[in-house]
PDB file of C-alpha atoms in Angstrom:
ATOM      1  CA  UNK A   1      -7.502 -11.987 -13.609  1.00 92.00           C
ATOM      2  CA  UNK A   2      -4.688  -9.890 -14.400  1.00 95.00           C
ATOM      3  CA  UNK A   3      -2.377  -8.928 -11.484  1.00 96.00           C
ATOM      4  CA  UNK A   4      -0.827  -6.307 -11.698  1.00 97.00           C
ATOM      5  CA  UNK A   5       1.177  -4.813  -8.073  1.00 96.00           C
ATOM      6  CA  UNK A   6       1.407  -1.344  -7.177  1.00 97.00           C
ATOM      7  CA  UNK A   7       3.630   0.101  -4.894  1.00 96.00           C
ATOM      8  CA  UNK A   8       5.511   3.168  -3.400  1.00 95.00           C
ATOM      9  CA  UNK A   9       7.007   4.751  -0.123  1.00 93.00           C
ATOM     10  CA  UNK A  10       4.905   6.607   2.357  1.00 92.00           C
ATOM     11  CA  UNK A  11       3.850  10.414   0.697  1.00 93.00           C
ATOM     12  CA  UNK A  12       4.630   9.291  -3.099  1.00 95.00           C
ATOM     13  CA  UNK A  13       1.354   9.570  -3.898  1.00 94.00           C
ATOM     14  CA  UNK A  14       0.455   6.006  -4.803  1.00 95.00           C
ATOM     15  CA  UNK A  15      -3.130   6.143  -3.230  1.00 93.00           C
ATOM     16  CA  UNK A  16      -3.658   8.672  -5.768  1.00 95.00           C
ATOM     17  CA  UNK A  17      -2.348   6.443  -8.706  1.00 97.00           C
ATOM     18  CA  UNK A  18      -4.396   4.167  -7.503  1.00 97.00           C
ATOM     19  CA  UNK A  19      -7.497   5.672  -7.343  1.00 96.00           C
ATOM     20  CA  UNK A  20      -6.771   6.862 -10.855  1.00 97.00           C
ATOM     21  CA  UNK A  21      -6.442   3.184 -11.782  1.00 98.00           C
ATOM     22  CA  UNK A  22      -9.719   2.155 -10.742  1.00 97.00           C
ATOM     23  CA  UNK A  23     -11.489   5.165 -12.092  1.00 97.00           C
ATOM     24  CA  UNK A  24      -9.972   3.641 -15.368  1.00 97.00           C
ATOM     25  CA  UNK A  25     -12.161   0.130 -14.415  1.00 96.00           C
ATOM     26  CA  UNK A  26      -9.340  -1.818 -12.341  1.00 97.00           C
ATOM     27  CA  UNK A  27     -10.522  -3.790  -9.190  1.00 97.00           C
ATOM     28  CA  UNK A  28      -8.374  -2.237  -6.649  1.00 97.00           C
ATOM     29  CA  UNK A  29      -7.350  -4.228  -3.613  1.00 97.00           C
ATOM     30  CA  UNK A  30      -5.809  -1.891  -1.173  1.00 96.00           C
ATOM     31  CA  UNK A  31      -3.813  -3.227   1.571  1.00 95.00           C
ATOM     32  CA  UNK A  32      -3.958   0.352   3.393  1.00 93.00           C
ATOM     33  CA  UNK A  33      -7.595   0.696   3.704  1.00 95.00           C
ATOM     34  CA  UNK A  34      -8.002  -3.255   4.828  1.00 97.00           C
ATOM     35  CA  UNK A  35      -5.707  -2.335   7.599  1.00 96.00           C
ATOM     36  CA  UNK A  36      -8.005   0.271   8.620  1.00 95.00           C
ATOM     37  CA  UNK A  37     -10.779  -2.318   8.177  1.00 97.00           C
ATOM     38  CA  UNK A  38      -9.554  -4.841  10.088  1.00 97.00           C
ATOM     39  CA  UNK A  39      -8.470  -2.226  12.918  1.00 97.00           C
ATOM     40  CA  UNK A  40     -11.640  -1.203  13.316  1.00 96.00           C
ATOM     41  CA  UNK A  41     -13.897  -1.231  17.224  1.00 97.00           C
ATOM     42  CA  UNK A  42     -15.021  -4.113  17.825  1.00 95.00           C
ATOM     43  CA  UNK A  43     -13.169  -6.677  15.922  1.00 97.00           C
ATOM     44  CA  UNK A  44     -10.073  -8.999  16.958  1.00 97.00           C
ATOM     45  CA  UNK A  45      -7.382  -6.745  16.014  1.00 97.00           C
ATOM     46  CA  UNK A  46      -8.626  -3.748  17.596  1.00 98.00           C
ATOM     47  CA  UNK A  47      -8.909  -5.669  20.634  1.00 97.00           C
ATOM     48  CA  UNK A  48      -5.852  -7.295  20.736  1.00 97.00           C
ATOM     49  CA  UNK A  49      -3.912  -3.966  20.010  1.00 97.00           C
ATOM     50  CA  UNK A  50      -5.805  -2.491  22.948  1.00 97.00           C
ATOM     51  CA  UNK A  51      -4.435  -5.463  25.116  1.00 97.00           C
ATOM     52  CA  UNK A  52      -1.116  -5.308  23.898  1.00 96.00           C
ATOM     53  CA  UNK A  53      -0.906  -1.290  23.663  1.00 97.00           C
ATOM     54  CA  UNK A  54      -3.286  -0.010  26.363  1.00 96.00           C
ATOM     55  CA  UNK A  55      -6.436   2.482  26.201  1.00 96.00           C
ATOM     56  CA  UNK A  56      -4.154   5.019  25.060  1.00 96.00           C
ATOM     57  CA  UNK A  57      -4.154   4.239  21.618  1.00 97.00           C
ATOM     58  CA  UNK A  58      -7.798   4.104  21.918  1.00 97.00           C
ATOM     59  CA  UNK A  59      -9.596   8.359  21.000  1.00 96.00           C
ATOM     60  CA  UNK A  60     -12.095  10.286  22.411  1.00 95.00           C
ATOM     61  CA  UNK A  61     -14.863   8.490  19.975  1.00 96.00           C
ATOM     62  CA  UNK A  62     -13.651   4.743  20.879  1.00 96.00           C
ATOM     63  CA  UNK A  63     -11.791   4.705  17.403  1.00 96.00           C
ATOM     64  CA  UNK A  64      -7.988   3.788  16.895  1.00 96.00           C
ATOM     65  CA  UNK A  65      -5.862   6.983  17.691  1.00 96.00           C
ATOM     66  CA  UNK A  66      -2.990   5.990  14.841  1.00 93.00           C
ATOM     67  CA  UNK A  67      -0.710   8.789  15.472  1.00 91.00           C
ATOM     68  CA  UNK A  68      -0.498   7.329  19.206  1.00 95.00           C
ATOM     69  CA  UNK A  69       0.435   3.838  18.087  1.00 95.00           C
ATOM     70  CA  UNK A  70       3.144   5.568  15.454  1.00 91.00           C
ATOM     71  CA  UNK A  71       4.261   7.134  18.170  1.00 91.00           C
ATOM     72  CA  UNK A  72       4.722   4.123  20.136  1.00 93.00           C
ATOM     73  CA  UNK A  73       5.777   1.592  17.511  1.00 92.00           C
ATOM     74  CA  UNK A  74       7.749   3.837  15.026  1.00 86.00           C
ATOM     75  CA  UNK A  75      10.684   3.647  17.613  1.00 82.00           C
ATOM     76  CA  UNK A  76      10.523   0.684  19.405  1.00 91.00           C
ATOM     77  CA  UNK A  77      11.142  -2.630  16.811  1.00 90.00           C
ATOM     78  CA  UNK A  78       9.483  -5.130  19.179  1.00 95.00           C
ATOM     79  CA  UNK A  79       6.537  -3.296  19.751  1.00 96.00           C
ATOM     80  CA  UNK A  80       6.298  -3.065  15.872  1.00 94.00           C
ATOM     81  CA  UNK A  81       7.172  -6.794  15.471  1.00 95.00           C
ATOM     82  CA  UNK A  82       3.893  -7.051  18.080  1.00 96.00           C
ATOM     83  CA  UNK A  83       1.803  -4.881  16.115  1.00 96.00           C
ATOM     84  CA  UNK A  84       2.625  -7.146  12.751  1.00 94.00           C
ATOM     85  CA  UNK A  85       2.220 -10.081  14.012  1.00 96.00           C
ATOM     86  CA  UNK A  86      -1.725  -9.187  15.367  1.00 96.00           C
ATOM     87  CA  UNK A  87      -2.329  -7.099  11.952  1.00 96.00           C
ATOM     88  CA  UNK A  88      -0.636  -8.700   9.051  1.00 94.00           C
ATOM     89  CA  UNK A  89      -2.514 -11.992   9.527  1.00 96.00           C
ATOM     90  CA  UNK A  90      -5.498 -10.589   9.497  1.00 97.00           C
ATOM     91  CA  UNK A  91      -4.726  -8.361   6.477  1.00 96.00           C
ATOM     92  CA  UNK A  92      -3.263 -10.902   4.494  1.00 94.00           C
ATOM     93  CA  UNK A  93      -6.220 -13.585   5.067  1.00 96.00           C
ATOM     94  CA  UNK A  94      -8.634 -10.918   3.043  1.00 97.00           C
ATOM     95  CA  UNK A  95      -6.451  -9.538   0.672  1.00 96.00           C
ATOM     96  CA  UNK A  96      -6.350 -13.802  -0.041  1.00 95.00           C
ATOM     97  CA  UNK A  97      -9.885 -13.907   0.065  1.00 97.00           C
ATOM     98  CA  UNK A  98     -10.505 -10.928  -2.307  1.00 97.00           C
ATOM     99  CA  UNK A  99      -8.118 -12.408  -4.798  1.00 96.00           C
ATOM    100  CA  UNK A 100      -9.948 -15.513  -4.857  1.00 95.00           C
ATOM    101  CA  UNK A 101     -12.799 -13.614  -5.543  1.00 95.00           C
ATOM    102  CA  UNK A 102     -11.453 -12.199  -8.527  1.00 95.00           C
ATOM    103  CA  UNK A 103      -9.122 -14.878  -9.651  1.00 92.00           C
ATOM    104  CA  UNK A 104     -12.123 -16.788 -11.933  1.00 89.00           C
ATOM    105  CA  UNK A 105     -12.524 -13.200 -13.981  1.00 92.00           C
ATOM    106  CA  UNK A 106     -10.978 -11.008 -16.772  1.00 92.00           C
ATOM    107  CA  UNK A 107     -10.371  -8.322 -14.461  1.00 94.00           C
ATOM    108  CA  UNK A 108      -7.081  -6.435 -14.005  1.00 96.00           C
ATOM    109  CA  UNK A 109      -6.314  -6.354 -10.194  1.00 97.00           C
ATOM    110  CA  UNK A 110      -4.628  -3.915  -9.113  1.00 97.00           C
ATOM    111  CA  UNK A 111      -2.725  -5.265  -5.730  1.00 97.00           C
ATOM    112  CA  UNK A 112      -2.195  -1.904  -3.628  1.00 96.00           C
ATOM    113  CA  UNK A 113       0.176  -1.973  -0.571  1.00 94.00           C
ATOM    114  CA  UNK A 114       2.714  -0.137   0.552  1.00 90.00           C
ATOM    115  CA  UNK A 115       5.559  -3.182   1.248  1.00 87.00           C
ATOM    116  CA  UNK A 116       5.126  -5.110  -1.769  1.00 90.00           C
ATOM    117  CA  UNK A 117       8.739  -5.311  -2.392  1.00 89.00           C
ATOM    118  CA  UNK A 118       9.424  -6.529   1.079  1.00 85.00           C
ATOM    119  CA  UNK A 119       6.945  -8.930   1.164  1.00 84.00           C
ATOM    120  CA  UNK A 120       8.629 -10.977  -1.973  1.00 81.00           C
ATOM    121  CA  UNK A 121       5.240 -11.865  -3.724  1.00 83.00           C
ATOM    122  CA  UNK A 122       6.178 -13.453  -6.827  1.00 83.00           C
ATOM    123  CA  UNK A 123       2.292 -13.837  -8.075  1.00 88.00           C
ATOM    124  CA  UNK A 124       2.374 -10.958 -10.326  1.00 94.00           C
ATOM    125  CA  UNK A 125       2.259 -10.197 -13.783  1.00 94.00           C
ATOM    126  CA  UNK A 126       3.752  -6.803 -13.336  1.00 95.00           C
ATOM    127  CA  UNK A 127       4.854  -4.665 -10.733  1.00 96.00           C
ATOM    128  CA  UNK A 128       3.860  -0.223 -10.969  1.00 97.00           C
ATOM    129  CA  UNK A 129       6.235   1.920  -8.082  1.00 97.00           C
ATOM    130  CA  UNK A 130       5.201   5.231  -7.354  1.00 97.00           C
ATOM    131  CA  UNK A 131       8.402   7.023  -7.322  1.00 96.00           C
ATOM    132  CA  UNK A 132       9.553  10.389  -5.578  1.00 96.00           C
ATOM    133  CA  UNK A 133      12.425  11.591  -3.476  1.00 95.00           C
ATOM    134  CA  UNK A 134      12.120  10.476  -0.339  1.00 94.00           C
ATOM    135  CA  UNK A 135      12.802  14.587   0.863  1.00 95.00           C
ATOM    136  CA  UNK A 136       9.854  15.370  -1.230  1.00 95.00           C
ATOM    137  CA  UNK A 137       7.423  12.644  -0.005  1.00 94.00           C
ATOM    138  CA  UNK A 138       8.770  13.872   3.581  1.00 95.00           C
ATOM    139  CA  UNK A 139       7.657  17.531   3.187  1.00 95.00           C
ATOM    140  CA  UNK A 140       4.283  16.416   1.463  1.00 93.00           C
ATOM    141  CA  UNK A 141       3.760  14.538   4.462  1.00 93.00           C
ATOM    142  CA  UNK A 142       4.217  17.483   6.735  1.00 94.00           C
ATOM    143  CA  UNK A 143       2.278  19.763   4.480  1.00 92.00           C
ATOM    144  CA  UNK A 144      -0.934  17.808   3.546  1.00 90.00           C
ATOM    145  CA  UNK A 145      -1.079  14.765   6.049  1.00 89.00           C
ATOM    146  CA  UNK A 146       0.390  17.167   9.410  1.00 87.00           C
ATOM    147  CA  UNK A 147       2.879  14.540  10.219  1.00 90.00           C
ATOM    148  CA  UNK A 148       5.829  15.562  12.336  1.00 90.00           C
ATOM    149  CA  UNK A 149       9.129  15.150  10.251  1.00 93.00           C
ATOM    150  CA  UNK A 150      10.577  12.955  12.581  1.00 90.00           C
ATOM    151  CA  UNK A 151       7.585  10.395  12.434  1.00 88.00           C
ATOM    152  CA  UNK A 152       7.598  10.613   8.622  1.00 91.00           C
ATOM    153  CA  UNK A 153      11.292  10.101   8.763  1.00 92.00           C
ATOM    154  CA  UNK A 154      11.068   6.944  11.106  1.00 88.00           C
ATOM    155  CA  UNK A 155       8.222   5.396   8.935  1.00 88.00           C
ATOM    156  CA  UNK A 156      10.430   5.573   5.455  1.00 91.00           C
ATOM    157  CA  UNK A 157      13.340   4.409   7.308  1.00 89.00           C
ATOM    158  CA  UNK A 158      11.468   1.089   7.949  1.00 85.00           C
ATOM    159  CA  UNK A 159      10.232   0.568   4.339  1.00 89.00           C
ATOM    160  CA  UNK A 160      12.263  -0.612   1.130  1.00 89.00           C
ATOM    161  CA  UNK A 161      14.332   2.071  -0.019  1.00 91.00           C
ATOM    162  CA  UNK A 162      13.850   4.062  -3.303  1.00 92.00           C
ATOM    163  CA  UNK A 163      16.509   2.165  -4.691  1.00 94.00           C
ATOM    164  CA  UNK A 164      15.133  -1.297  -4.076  1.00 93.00           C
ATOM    165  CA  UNK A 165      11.585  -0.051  -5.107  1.00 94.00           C
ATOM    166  CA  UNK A 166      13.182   1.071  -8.439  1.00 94.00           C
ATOM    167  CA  UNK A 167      14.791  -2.231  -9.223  1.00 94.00           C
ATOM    168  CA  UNK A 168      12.206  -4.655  -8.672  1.00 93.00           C
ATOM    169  CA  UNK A 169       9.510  -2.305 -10.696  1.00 95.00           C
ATOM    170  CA  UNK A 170       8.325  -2.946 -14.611  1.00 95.00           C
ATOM    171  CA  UNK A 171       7.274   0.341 -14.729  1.00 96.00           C
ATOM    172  CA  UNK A 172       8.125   3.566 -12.286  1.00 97.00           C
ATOM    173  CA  UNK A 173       5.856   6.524 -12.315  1.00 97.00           C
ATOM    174  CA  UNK A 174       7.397   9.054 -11.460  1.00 97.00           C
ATOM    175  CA  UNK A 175       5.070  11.548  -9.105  1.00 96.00           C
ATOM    176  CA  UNK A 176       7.979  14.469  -8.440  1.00 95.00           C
ATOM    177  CA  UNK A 177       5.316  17.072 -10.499  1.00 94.00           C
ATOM    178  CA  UNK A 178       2.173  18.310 -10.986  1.00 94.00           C
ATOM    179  CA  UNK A 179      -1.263  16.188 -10.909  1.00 95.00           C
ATOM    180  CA  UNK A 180      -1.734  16.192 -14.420  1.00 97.00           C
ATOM    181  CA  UNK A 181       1.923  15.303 -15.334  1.00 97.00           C
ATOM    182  CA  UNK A 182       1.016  12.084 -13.031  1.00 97.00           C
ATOM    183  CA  UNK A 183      -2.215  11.358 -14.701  1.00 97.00           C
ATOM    184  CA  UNK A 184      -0.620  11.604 -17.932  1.00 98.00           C
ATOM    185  CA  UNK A 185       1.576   8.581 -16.715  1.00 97.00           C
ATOM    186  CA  UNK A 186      -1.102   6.606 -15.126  1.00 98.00           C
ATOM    187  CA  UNK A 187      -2.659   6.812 -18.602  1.00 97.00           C
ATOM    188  CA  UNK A 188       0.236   5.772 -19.831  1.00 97.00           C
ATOM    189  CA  UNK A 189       0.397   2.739 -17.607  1.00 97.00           C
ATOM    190  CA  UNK A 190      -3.014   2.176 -18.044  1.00 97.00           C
ATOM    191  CA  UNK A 191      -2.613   1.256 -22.082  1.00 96.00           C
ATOM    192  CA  UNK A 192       0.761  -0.731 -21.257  1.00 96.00           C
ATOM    193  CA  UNK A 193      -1.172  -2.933 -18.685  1.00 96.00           C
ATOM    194  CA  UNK A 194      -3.354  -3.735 -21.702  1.00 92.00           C
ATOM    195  CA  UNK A 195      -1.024  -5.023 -23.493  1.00 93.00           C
ATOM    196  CA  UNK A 196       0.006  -7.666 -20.988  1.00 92.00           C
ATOM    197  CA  UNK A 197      -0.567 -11.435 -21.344  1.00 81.00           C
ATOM    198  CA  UNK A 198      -3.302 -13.328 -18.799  1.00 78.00           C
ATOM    199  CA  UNK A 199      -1.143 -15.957 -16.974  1.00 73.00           C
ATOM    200  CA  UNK A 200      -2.946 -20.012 -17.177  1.00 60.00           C
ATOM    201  CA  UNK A 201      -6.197 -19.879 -14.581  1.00 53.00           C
ATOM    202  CA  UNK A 202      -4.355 -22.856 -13.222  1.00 43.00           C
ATOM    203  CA  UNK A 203      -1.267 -20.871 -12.103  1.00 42.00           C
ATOM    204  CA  UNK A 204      -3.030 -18.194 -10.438  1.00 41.00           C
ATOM    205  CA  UNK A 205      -2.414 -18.274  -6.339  1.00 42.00           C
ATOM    206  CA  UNK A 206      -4.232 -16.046  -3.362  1.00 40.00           C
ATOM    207  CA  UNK A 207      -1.607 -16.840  -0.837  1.00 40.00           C
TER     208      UNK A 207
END
């Protein structure tokens, strides 16, 4: 397989480059919708985030009310450390096992989660950011995704900022216009990914 990372802050629009990408025939592995996965009734995580957060995070329908955990974690760093330590194991043991599914073919991977940079993965053969001002992202948020400012605010504050995105990335696309100035870049992308070199099958790693 050919890995290939994409990332970019909350509101840059990377779930839309990356839905672009695997229109184009990428396997896309998104961290953001595993998370949702792996939050879901029923299983481990949902239960231990119940246990930990109480039946208010819990809706009306018996699904996880998000904005309520934001709310609770976005301003308290323990309670975030909590909520990390009972998701990200969970999320990173199938993003592992999804890899491995796809490390034995000629696919290009496209590796999809929002703190790439932070996480120091060095397993890739090229790393896409999603780039935008962060006061742009913050009033997309607002407009299209009803956050309040201050939780959108809170949530970029905790990620990599623009400037470390920017100079860890082999390619920025740059998502400050219009939808077809962005899918004019993710075509772009799309024939310089191409062009890259397979690593040796024996070098590959899912960790």
């Amino acid at each position: 397989m050919l890995l290939v990372g994409l990332t970019g802050g909350i509101g840059s629009g990377k779930s839309t480059v990356s839905d672009l990408l695997g229109a184009k025939g990428a396997r896309v592995i998104d961290a953001d919708k595993i998370v949702r996965e792996v939050q879901s009734p029923g299983t481990p995580v949902f239960d231990g985030m119940v246990e930990r957060f109480g039946p208010g995070i819990v809706a009306a329908d018996g699904t996880l009310d998000r904005q309520a955990v934001a709310d609770i974690v976005f301003n308290d760093a323990e309670a975030l450390a909590a909520l990390n330590a009972l998701v990200h194991p969970a999320v990173g043991s199938e993003i592992a096992r999804r890899l491995e599914e796809a490390a034995a073919t000629d696919d290009v991977v496209i590796l999809d989660v929002p703190l790439l940079v932070e996480s120091g993965r060095d397993d890739l053969v090229a790393l896409l950011v999603v780039d935008v001002d962060p006061e742009l992202a913050i009033a997309r948020l607002i407009e299209h995704r009803e956050f309040r400012e201050d939780d959108a605010r809170a949530r970029i504050a905790l990620q990599a900022s623009r400037e470390e995105r920017r100079a860890h990335a082999d390619r920025v696309i740059d998502n400050s216009g219009t939808l077809a100035d962005l899918e004019r870049q993710v075509d772009e992308a799309w024939d310089w990914i191409q062009t890259l070199q397979f690593p040796p099958r024996h070098h590959l790693t899912t960790d």
